[in-house]
Short mmCIF file of C-alpha atoms in Angstrom, two decimals:
data_model
loop_
_atom_site.label_atom_id
_atom_site.label_comp_id
_atom_site.label_asym_id
_atom_site.label_seq_id
_atom_site.Cartn_x
_atom_site.Cartn_y
_atom_site.Cartn_z
CA MET A 1 74.97 110.77 87.39
CA SER A 2 78.06 108.60 87.07
CA TRP A 3 79.21 106.49 84.14
CA HIS A 4 77.65 103.31 85.54
CA ASP A 5 74.07 104.60 85.64
CA ASP A 6 73.72 106.76 82.52
CA GLY A 7 72.26 103.95 80.41
CA ARG A 8 75.18 103.66 78.00
CA LEU A 9 77.69 100.93 77.34
CA HIS A 10 81.13 102.26 78.25
CA PHE A 11 84.30 100.98 76.60
CA ALA A 12 87.33 100.44 78.79
CA LEU A 13 90.86 99.14 78.54
CA GLY A 14 93.30 97.86 81.14
CA ILE A 15 97.03 97.99 81.69
CA GLU A 16 98.31 94.80 83.27
CA ASN A 17 99.39 95.59 86.83
CA THR A 18 100.30 92.38 88.60
CA PHE A 19 102.80 93.04 91.38
CA VAL A 20 104.40 90.20 93.36
CA PRO A 21 107.60 91.85 94.63
CA GLN A 22 108.78 89.10 97.00
CA GLU A 23 111.69 87.03 95.69
CA GLY A 24 113.04 83.64 96.71
CA PRO A 25 115.06 80.70 95.42
CA GLY A 26 113.94 80.15 91.84
CA GLN A 27 111.41 82.97 92.11
CA ARG A 28 111.78 86.38 90.51
CA ALA A 29 109.68 89.38 91.40
CA ILE A 30 106.86 90.21 89.03
CA ASP A 31 106.24 93.89 88.42
CA GLU A 32 104.36 94.25 85.15
CA TYR A 33 104.88 98.02 85.05
CA GLU A 34 108.61 97.42 85.13
CA LEU A 35 108.48 94.58 82.62
CA THR A 36 106.39 96.62 80.16
CA GLU A 37 108.30 99.86 80.93
CA HIS A 38 105.09 101.59 81.97
CA TYR A 39 106.90 103.40 84.78
CA THR A 40 108.83 105.45 82.21
CA ARG A 41 106.18 105.54 79.47
CA TYR A 42 103.02 106.24 81.46
CA ARG A 43 102.30 109.57 79.79
CA SER A 44 102.28 108.13 76.28
CA ASP A 45 100.66 104.87 77.45
CA LEU A 46 97.66 106.68 78.92
CA ALA A 47 97.39 108.73 75.72
CA LEU A 48 97.19 105.49 73.71
CA ALA A 49 94.09 104.49 75.65
CA LYS A 50 92.47 107.85 75.01
CA ASP A 51 93.44 107.78 71.33
CA VAL A 52 91.57 104.53 70.67
CA GLY A 53 88.35 105.78 72.24
CA ALA A 54 88.43 104.29 75.74
CA GLU A 55 86.42 106.25 78.30
CA LEU A 56 87.68 104.22 81.25
CA LEU A 57 91.01 102.61 82.07
CA ARG A 58 91.48 99.89 84.66
CA TRP A 59 94.83 100.86 86.15
CA GLY A 60 96.59 99.86 89.34
CA ILE A 61 98.64 101.61 91.97
CA PRO A 62 101.88 99.78 92.91
CA TRP A 63 101.29 99.56 96.67
CA HIS A 64 104.75 98.07 97.20
CA ARG A 65 106.33 101.19 95.72
CA VAL A 66 104.20 103.91 97.25
CA ASN A 67 104.49 102.27 100.69
CA PRO A 68 108.12 101.01 100.70
CA ALA A 69 108.33 100.75 104.50
CA ALA A 70 105.81 100.75 107.31
CA GLY A 71 104.59 104.30 107.78
CA GLN A 72 106.52 105.62 104.75
CA TRP A 73 104.79 106.90 101.62
CA ASP A 74 106.12 107.99 98.25
CA TRP A 75 103.43 109.26 95.89
CA ALA A 76 105.64 111.03 93.33
CA TRP A 77 105.12 108.61 90.44
CA VAL A 78 101.38 108.16 91.06
CA ASP A 79 101.00 111.96 91.30
CA GLY A 80 102.34 112.24 87.76
CA ALA A 81 100.13 109.47 86.42
CA MET A 82 96.97 110.86 88.05
CA ALA A 83 97.74 114.31 86.68
CA ARG A 84 98.00 112.74 83.23
CA PHE A 85 94.58 111.07 83.66
CA ALA A 86 93.10 114.46 84.48
CA GLU A 87 94.88 116.14 81.58
CA LEU A 88 93.52 113.58 79.10
CA GLY A 89 90.00 113.44 80.52
CA LEU A 90 90.42 109.68 80.91
CA GLU A 91 88.66 108.15 83.90
CA PRO A 92 90.57 105.56 85.92
CA ILE A 93 89.05 102.55 87.62
CA VAL A 94 91.78 102.18 90.23
CA ASP A 95 92.97 98.68 91.12
CA LEU A 96 94.17 98.98 94.70
CA LEU A 97 95.34 95.36 94.91
CA HIS A 98 96.16 93.43 91.78
CA TYR A 99 98.16 90.75 93.60
CA GLY A 100 101.03 91.26 96.01
CA THR A 101 101.78 93.25 99.16
CA PRO A 102 104.66 95.54 100.22
CA LEU A 103 107.89 93.79 101.16
CA TRP A 104 107.72 94.93 104.78
CA LEU A 105 104.40 93.17 105.45
CA SER A 106 105.38 89.78 106.82
CA ASP A 107 103.10 86.83 106.04
CA GLN A 108 101.36 88.99 103.43
CA PHE A 109 97.67 88.02 103.14
CA ALA A 110 97.92 85.77 106.20
CA ASN A 111 99.06 88.65 108.41
CA PRO A 112 96.22 89.50 110.84
CA ASP A 113 97.01 93.20 110.38
CA PHE A 114 96.82 93.04 106.57
CA PRO A 115 93.21 94.33 106.40
CA ARG A 116 94.06 97.29 108.63
CA HIS A 117 97.14 98.26 106.63
CA PHE A 118 95.25 97.88 103.36
CA ALA A 119 92.41 100.11 104.57
CA GLU A 120 94.90 102.79 105.57
CA TYR A 121 96.45 102.67 102.11
CA ALA A 122 93.05 102.84 100.42
CA GLY A 123 92.03 105.83 102.51
CA ARG A 124 95.21 107.70 101.66
CA VAL A 125 94.63 107.05 97.94
CA ALA A 126 91.08 108.41 98.11
CA GLU A 127 92.14 111.46 100.11
CA ARG A 128 94.95 112.29 97.71
CA TYR A 129 93.27 111.53 94.38
CA GLY A 130 89.52 111.73 95.03
CA HIS A 131 89.29 114.83 92.84
CA ILE A 132 90.43 112.68 89.89
CA ALA A 133 89.57 109.06 90.72
CA THR A 134 86.17 108.06 92.10
CA SER A 135 85.94 104.48 90.77
CA TYR A 136 87.81 101.75 92.64
CA THR A 137 88.36 98.01 92.58
CA PRO A 138 89.56 97.17 96.09
CA VAL A 139 90.80 93.65 95.25
CA ASN A 140 91.11 92.25 91.75
CA GLU A 141 90.15 88.57 91.30
CA PRO A 142 90.21 87.67 95.00
CA MET A 143 89.62 83.97 94.41
CA ILE A 144 92.64 83.77 92.07
CA HIS A 145 94.55 85.44 94.92
CA ALA A 146 93.23 82.81 97.31
CA GLN A 147 94.14 79.93 94.99
CA PHE A 148 97.66 81.08 94.14
CA CYS A 149 98.55 82.33 97.63
CA GLY A 150 96.46 80.08 99.84
CA GLN A 151 95.73 76.80 98.03
CA TYR A 152 98.52 76.09 95.54
CA GLY A 153 101.38 77.75 97.45
CA TYR A 154 102.69 79.56 94.34
CA TRP A 155 102.86 83.08 95.74
CA PRO A 156 103.36 84.54 99.23
CA PRO A 157 102.40 83.54 101.88
CA TYR A 158 102.66 80.09 100.23
CA LEU A 159 99.78 78.42 102.07
CA ARG A 160 98.29 75.18 100.77
CA GLY A 161 95.02 73.29 100.90
CA GLN A 162 91.48 74.31 101.70
CA ARG A 163 92.40 75.87 105.04
CA GLY A 164 94.87 78.16 103.29
CA LEU A 165 92.34 78.99 100.57
CA LEU A 166 89.65 79.95 103.09
CA THR A 167 92.09 81.89 105.29
CA VAL A 168 93.36 84.04 102.43
CA ALA A 169 89.88 84.49 100.94
CA THR A 170 88.45 85.71 104.26
CA ASN A 171 91.35 88.08 104.89
CA LEU A 172 91.00 89.51 101.39
CA ALA A 173 87.27 89.98 101.92
CA GLU A 174 87.85 91.79 105.22
CA ALA A 175 90.51 93.98 103.62
CA SER A 176 88.22 94.81 100.71
CA ALA A 177 85.35 95.68 103.05
CA ARG A 178 87.51 97.91 105.24
CA ALA A 179 88.99 99.66 102.21
CA GLN A 180 85.56 100.26 100.68
CA ARG A 181 84.23 101.76 103.89
CA ARG A 182 87.26 104.03 104.19
CA ILE A 183 86.92 105.25 100.60
CA GLN A 184 83.20 105.79 101.14
CA GLN A 185 83.98 107.96 104.16
CA VAL A 186 86.22 110.14 102.00
CA LEU A 187 84.21 110.33 98.77
CA GLY A 188 80.65 109.80 99.94
CA GLU A 189 78.13 109.30 97.16
CA ARG A 190 80.74 109.99 94.48
CA ALA A 191 82.42 106.63 95.16
CA VAL A 192 81.88 103.83 92.63
CA PHE A 193 83.01 100.33 93.59
CA VAL A 194 83.70 97.83 90.82
CA HIS A 195 84.26 94.42 92.36
CA VAL A 196 86.06 92.07 89.97
CA ASP A 197 85.89 88.28 89.95
CA ALA A 198 87.21 85.65 87.55
CA GLY A 199 84.44 83.93 85.60
CA PHE A 200 85.27 80.29 86.34
CA ARG A 201 83.38 77.60 84.43
CA TYR A 202 83.64 73.79 84.65
CA VAL A 203 82.44 71.39 81.96
CA GLY A 204 82.86 67.82 80.77
CA ASP A 205 82.51 64.85 83.11
CA ILE A 206 81.59 67.00 86.09
CA HIS A 207 78.89 64.66 87.39
CA VAL A 208 80.82 61.38 87.47
CA PRO A 209 81.45 60.22 91.06
CA GLU A 210 85.22 60.70 90.89
CA HIS A 211 84.86 64.43 90.07
CA ALA A 212 81.43 65.47 91.33
CA GLU A 213 82.45 66.38 94.88
CA ARG A 214 85.47 68.41 93.76
CA VAL A 215 83.49 70.25 91.09
CA GLN A 216 80.75 71.15 93.55
CA ALA A 217 83.36 72.48 95.98
CA MET A 218 84.93 74.63 93.25
CA LEU A 219 81.53 75.95 92.21
CA ARG A 220 80.85 77.02 95.79
CA GLU A 221 84.30 78.53 96.25
CA ARG A 222 84.21 80.71 93.14
CA TYR A 223 81.67 83.06 94.75
CA LEU A 224 83.04 83.00 98.30
CA VAL A 225 84.65 86.43 98.59
CA GLU A 226 81.75 88.22 96.94
CA ASP A 227 79.28 86.27 99.05
CA LEU A 228 81.14 87.44 102.17
CA LEU A 229 81.14 91.04 100.99
CA THR A 230 77.43 90.99 100.21
CA GLY A 231 76.44 89.45 103.55
CA ARG A 232 75.42 86.06 102.15
CA VAL A 233 77.54 83.77 104.32
CA GLY A 234 75.17 82.86 107.12
CA ALA A 235 74.72 79.50 108.78
CA GLU A 236 72.91 78.18 105.69
CA HIS A 237 75.80 78.97 103.31
CA PRO A 238 77.45 75.79 101.97
CA LEU A 239 80.92 76.98 103.07
CA HIS A 240 79.94 78.26 106.52
CA ALA A 241 80.99 75.10 108.36
CA ASP A 242 84.21 74.84 106.35
CA LEU A 243 85.11 78.42 107.26
CA LEU A 244 84.62 77.67 110.94
CA ASP A 245 86.72 74.53 110.60
CA ALA A 246 89.46 76.65 109.00
CA GLY A 247 89.61 78.84 112.09
CA ILE A 248 87.47 81.75 110.93
CA THR A 249 85.61 82.90 114.03
CA PRO A 250 81.83 83.21 114.16
CA SER A 251 82.18 86.90 115.05
CA ARG A 252 84.12 87.61 111.85
CA LEU A 253 81.49 85.87 109.75
CA ASP A 254 78.72 87.70 111.60
CA ALA A 255 80.41 91.03 110.86
CA PHE A 256 80.26 90.39 107.12
CA GLU A 257 76.60 89.44 107.34
CA GLN A 258 75.59 92.41 109.49
CA ASP A 259 77.53 95.11 107.60
CA PRO A 260 77.80 94.16 103.92
CA THR A 261 79.83 96.16 101.41
CA PRO A 262 78.23 95.34 98.05
CA PRO A 263 79.57 96.54 94.71
CA THR A 264 78.15 99.37 92.68
CA VAL A 265 79.05 97.33 89.59
CA MET A 266 79.99 93.65 89.53
CA GLY A 267 82.93 93.08 87.22
CA VAL A 268 83.49 89.69 85.59
CA ASN A 269 86.64 88.58 83.79
CA TYR A 270 86.17 86.06 80.99
CA TYR A 271 88.79 84.65 78.64
CA PRO A 272 87.32 82.25 76.07
CA LEU A 273 90.55 80.25 75.79
CA HIS A 274 91.10 79.87 79.53
CA SER A 275 88.00 80.42 81.68
CA THR A 276 86.34 77.04 81.00
CA GLU A 277 88.13 74.04 82.52
CA VAL A 278 87.34 70.50 81.35
CA PHE A 279 87.01 67.48 83.65
CA GLU A 280 87.57 64.06 82.08
CA ALA A 281 86.55 60.69 83.47
CA GLY A 282 89.59 58.72 84.58
CA VAL A 283 91.86 61.78 84.44
CA HIS A 284 92.80 63.78 87.52
CA HIS A 285 94.55 67.16 87.62
CA GLY A 286 95.45 69.26 90.62
CA GLY A 287 94.90 72.52 88.75
CA GLY A 288 97.04 75.63 88.46
CA PHE A 289 100.39 75.95 86.73
CA ALA A 290 101.79 72.71 88.14
CA ASP A 291 99.03 70.41 86.89
CA PRO A 292 96.59 72.29 84.66
CA ARG A 293 93.29 70.94 83.44
CA PRO A 294 92.53 71.21 79.74
CA THR A 295 90.32 74.10 78.68
CA ARG A 296 87.57 74.53 76.13
CA ASP A 297 86.68 77.58 74.06
CA ASP A 298 82.97 78.15 74.62
CA GLY A 299 83.09 81.58 73.03
CA VAL A 300 80.17 83.92 73.53
CA SER A 301 77.98 81.26 75.15
CA GLY A 302 80.38 81.14 78.07
CA LEU A 303 80.50 84.92 78.19
CA ARG A 304 76.73 85.15 78.30
CA GLU A 305 76.56 82.57 81.07
CA VAL A 306 79.00 84.25 83.44
CA LEU A 307 77.66 87.79 82.97
CA THR A 308 74.09 86.61 83.47
CA ALA A 309 75.00 84.50 86.52
CA TYR A 310 76.70 87.36 88.34
CA GLU A 311 73.93 89.84 87.61
CA GLU A 312 71.28 87.43 88.82
CA ARG A 313 73.21 86.45 91.94
CA TYR A 314 74.14 89.95 93.15
CA GLN A 315 71.37 92.07 91.60
CA VAL A 316 73.60 94.93 90.47
CA PRO A 317 74.79 96.06 87.03
CA VAL A 318 77.64 94.03 85.60
CA MET A 319 80.67 94.88 83.53
CA LEU A 320 82.96 92.72 81.45
CA THR A 321 86.16 93.83 83.18
CA GLU A 322 88.67 91.70 81.25
CA THR A 323 88.57 89.77 78.01
CA CYS A 324 90.80 88.98 75.05
CA VAL A 325 92.40 86.07 73.24
CA THR A 326 96.14 85.45 73.20
CA ALA A 327 96.40 85.03 69.47
CA PRO A 328 97.38 86.63 66.15
CA VAL A 329 95.75 89.91 65.19
CA ALA A 330 93.00 88.40 63.04
CA GLU A 331 91.80 86.18 65.88
CA ARG A 332 91.90 89.08 68.33
CA ILE A 333 89.71 91.10 66.00
CA THR A 334 87.23 88.25 65.61
CA TRP A 335 86.84 87.85 69.38
CA LEU A 336 86.58 91.61 69.90
CA GLN A 337 83.74 91.83 67.38
CA GLU A 338 81.95 88.71 68.60
CA SER A 339 82.17 89.60 72.28
CA VAL A 340 81.03 93.20 71.76
CA ALA A 341 78.10 91.97 69.70
CA GLU A 342 77.15 89.55 72.50
CA VAL A 343 77.26 92.31 75.09
CA HIS A 344 74.96 94.44 72.92
CA ALA A 345 72.63 91.44 72.56
CA LEU A 346 72.50 91.00 76.33
CA ARG A 347 71.70 94.69 76.78
CA ALA A 348 68.98 94.49 74.16
CA GLN A 349 67.42 91.68 76.19
CA GLY A 350 67.39 93.80 79.33
CA GLN A 351 70.60 92.69 81.04
CA ARG A 352 72.34 95.54 82.84
CA VAL A 353 75.78 95.32 81.23
CA VAL A 354 77.34 98.77 81.64
CA GLY A 355 80.91 98.26 80.47
CA TYR A 356 83.18 96.33 78.12
CA THR A 357 86.92 96.00 78.76
CA TRP A 358 89.55 94.70 76.41
CA TRP A 359 92.51 93.58 78.52
CA PRO A 360 95.19 94.68 78.03
CA LEU A 361 95.87 97.90 76.13
CA PHE A 362 99.25 96.50 75.12
CA ASP A 363 100.81 93.08 75.50
CA MET A 364 101.91 91.72 78.88
CA TYR A 365 104.26 89.11 80.27
CA GLU A 366 103.05 85.76 81.52
CA TRP A 367 103.12 85.01 85.24
CA THR A 368 105.45 82.05 84.57
CA TYR A 369 108.19 84.70 84.32
CA ARG A 370 108.39 84.45 88.11
CA HIS A 371 109.58 80.84 88.07
CA SER A 372 111.89 81.17 85.08
CA ASP A 373 115.35 82.50 84.33
CA ARG A 374 114.59 83.17 80.67
CA PRO A 375 114.45 86.73 79.31
CA ARG A 376 111.17 88.60 79.33
CA ARG A 377 110.67 88.22 75.58
CA ASP A 378 110.19 84.47 76.11
CA HIS A 379 107.14 85.21 78.27
CA LEU A 380 105.39 87.72 76.01
CA LEU A 381 101.64 87.27 75.59
CA THR A 382 100.27 88.84 72.41
CA MET A 383 96.94 90.10 73.70
CA GLY A 384 96.79 93.84 73.25
CA LEU A 385 95.56 96.51 70.91
CA TYR A 386 99.24 97.37 70.69
CA ASP A 387 102.05 94.83 70.33
CA LEU A 388 105.15 95.20 72.48
CA VAL A 389 108.22 95.06 70.26
CA GLU A 390 111.79 94.88 71.57
CA ALA A 391 113.98 97.66 70.20
CA PRO A 392 117.44 99.03 71.09
CA HIS A 393 115.88 101.97 72.93
CA GLY A 394 113.23 99.98 74.77
CA LEU A 395 109.83 98.40 74.20
CA GLN A 396 107.92 99.98 71.36
CA ARG A 397 104.13 100.03 71.27
CA GLU A 398 103.13 99.04 67.73
CA ARG A 399 99.52 99.76 66.90
CA THR A 400 97.66 96.83 65.39
CA PRO A 401 94.40 96.72 63.43
CA VAL A 402 92.75 95.52 66.66
CA ALA A 403 93.06 99.10 67.91
CA ASP A 404 91.18 100.43 64.90
CA VAL A 405 88.31 98.01 65.38
CA PHE A 406 88.13 98.86 69.09
CA HIS A 407 88.05 102.58 68.26
CA HIS A 408 85.24 102.01 65.76
CA LEU A 409 83.11 99.98 68.17
CA ALA A 410 83.72 102.35 71.07
CA GLY A 411 82.69 105.27 68.90
CA GLN A 412 79.47 103.54 67.92
CA ALA A 413 78.56 102.88 71.55
CA ALA A 414 79.29 106.47 72.51
CA THR A 415 76.75 107.74 69.97
CA THR A 416 73.86 105.62 71.25
CA PRO A 417 73.14 106.86 74.79
CA GLY A 418 70.57 105.07 76.85
CA GLN A 419 70.14 102.03 74.67
CA ALA A 420 72.04 99.01 73.43
CA ALA A 421 73.93 99.84 70.28
CA THR A 422 73.09 97.53 67.42
CA MET A 423 75.58 98.71 64.86
CA ALA A 424 78.26 96.23 65.97
CA GLY A 425 76.07 93.42 64.68
CA THR A 426 78.08 90.29 64.21
CA GLY A 427 81.27 92.10 63.37
CA THR A 428 80.59 92.28 59.64
CA GLY A 429 79.93 96.02 59.46
CA THR A 430 82.26 98.54 57.88
CA VAL A 431 85.36 99.29 59.90
CA PRO A 432 87.81 102.08 59.06
CA ALA A 433 91.01 101.07 57.34
CA PRO A 434 93.71 100.04 59.80
CA HIS A 435 95.97 102.80 61.08
CA ALA A 436 98.99 100.95 59.78
CA PRO A 437 99.78 97.44 58.66
CA ALA A 438 101.21 95.26 61.39
CA GLN A 439 102.78 91.87 61.38
CA GLU A 440 100.85 89.22 63.24
CA SER A 441 102.65 87.89 66.28
CA THR A 442 103.10 84.18 66.87
CA PRO A 443 100.58 83.10 69.49
CA MET A 444 102.07 81.99 72.79
CA THR A 445 99.70 79.69 74.67
CA PRO A 446 99.87 80.19 78.44
CA THR A 447 100.90 77.18 80.48
CA ALA A 448 97.95 77.25 82.86
CA PRO A 449 94.20 77.34 82.42
CA ALA A 450 93.82 80.11 84.95
CA PRO A 451 92.97 83.49 83.35
CA VAL A 452 96.14 84.78 81.76
CA ALA A 453 95.42 88.35 82.79
CA PRO A 454 94.91 88.93 86.43
#
């Protein structure tokens, strides 16, 4: 029996692992492990997750570093990190692709050989670390990938429009499918696949003629990669004709339908301050960083909607794979308590929610860092259980009271096997005194309505 089918709710954390190593005029590389100094602090960072009661940690491998040139592999740093996971008894859910490809791969996600190279990488990971890591997310948030790399032209390969969106989405789906099959060959029944999608929602004047067509297109697109992976994109699928028009061959689409690679667990990312975009009559936005739509905080009602929708659509257990608010400590605690209580309520009603993830373990740096020349501190997002604090000898991880509340709630869930814990209630129960007082950080509102954590 694996963690996903033992009947319990499992508490997880994540370490932000966005990697976009390609640089260009006005564009810096993003490597969140470098920005947060995780490369040098991984031993203590992983211990922080264990110390606050996490059973699982969503954690990514920097493909661009372990595969610095075609046919060359350097596993030294990942070897150390995986050994630390084993030493701590902390189970990783390995992100194989959390944005970005190695520098040697020309045209990145538009390269026709990308799926083959990605599958080789995935197979090598499973062969080397299968004795430690059996849970994998092949591609994190593939439709955010497709938007940023294929529709908006923000990140390599800088494609634009619907054709770019559908091209990148299909290539990511094929890469994910190939990687999953390769891992399955190595690990067999031990393999657990956690697919992760962003929980997009659209509200407001979505039915007025000026917006209705665009909203319906976005609603169809949000499920595209997972629909491909689960064999749902046949001739009757609303995007089938568009995919053909974008140059996706019928044989490629048939291959998805005939040999699906469904998830073991469907992960959904939901950020109450960012996941719900608002359409307004008479107002038109292109979306993304350049022209963001306003957002609305729908709190736990939005969370309930996206978790329920994904479970009903794909008929597998679901997991909240990212959530938080970018806010002062008190507001982080409130959302942690409210969202955990809602997950317990869903479980009590029979929904198969098997995991809860606060993202991230410690603060991260906003993606706008890539298009800026300002220092990293100007891009800090205060989201974590631990605050990142600049100090003469590097970034310190300062524990906040959010960590104590997480530890308390995780401990409650761990003591109630096989049933939805009810002790979290509405967040008004007794919580241990904070580990140490911490100053509340000034909230930094991201500049785009896309999820702030990838």
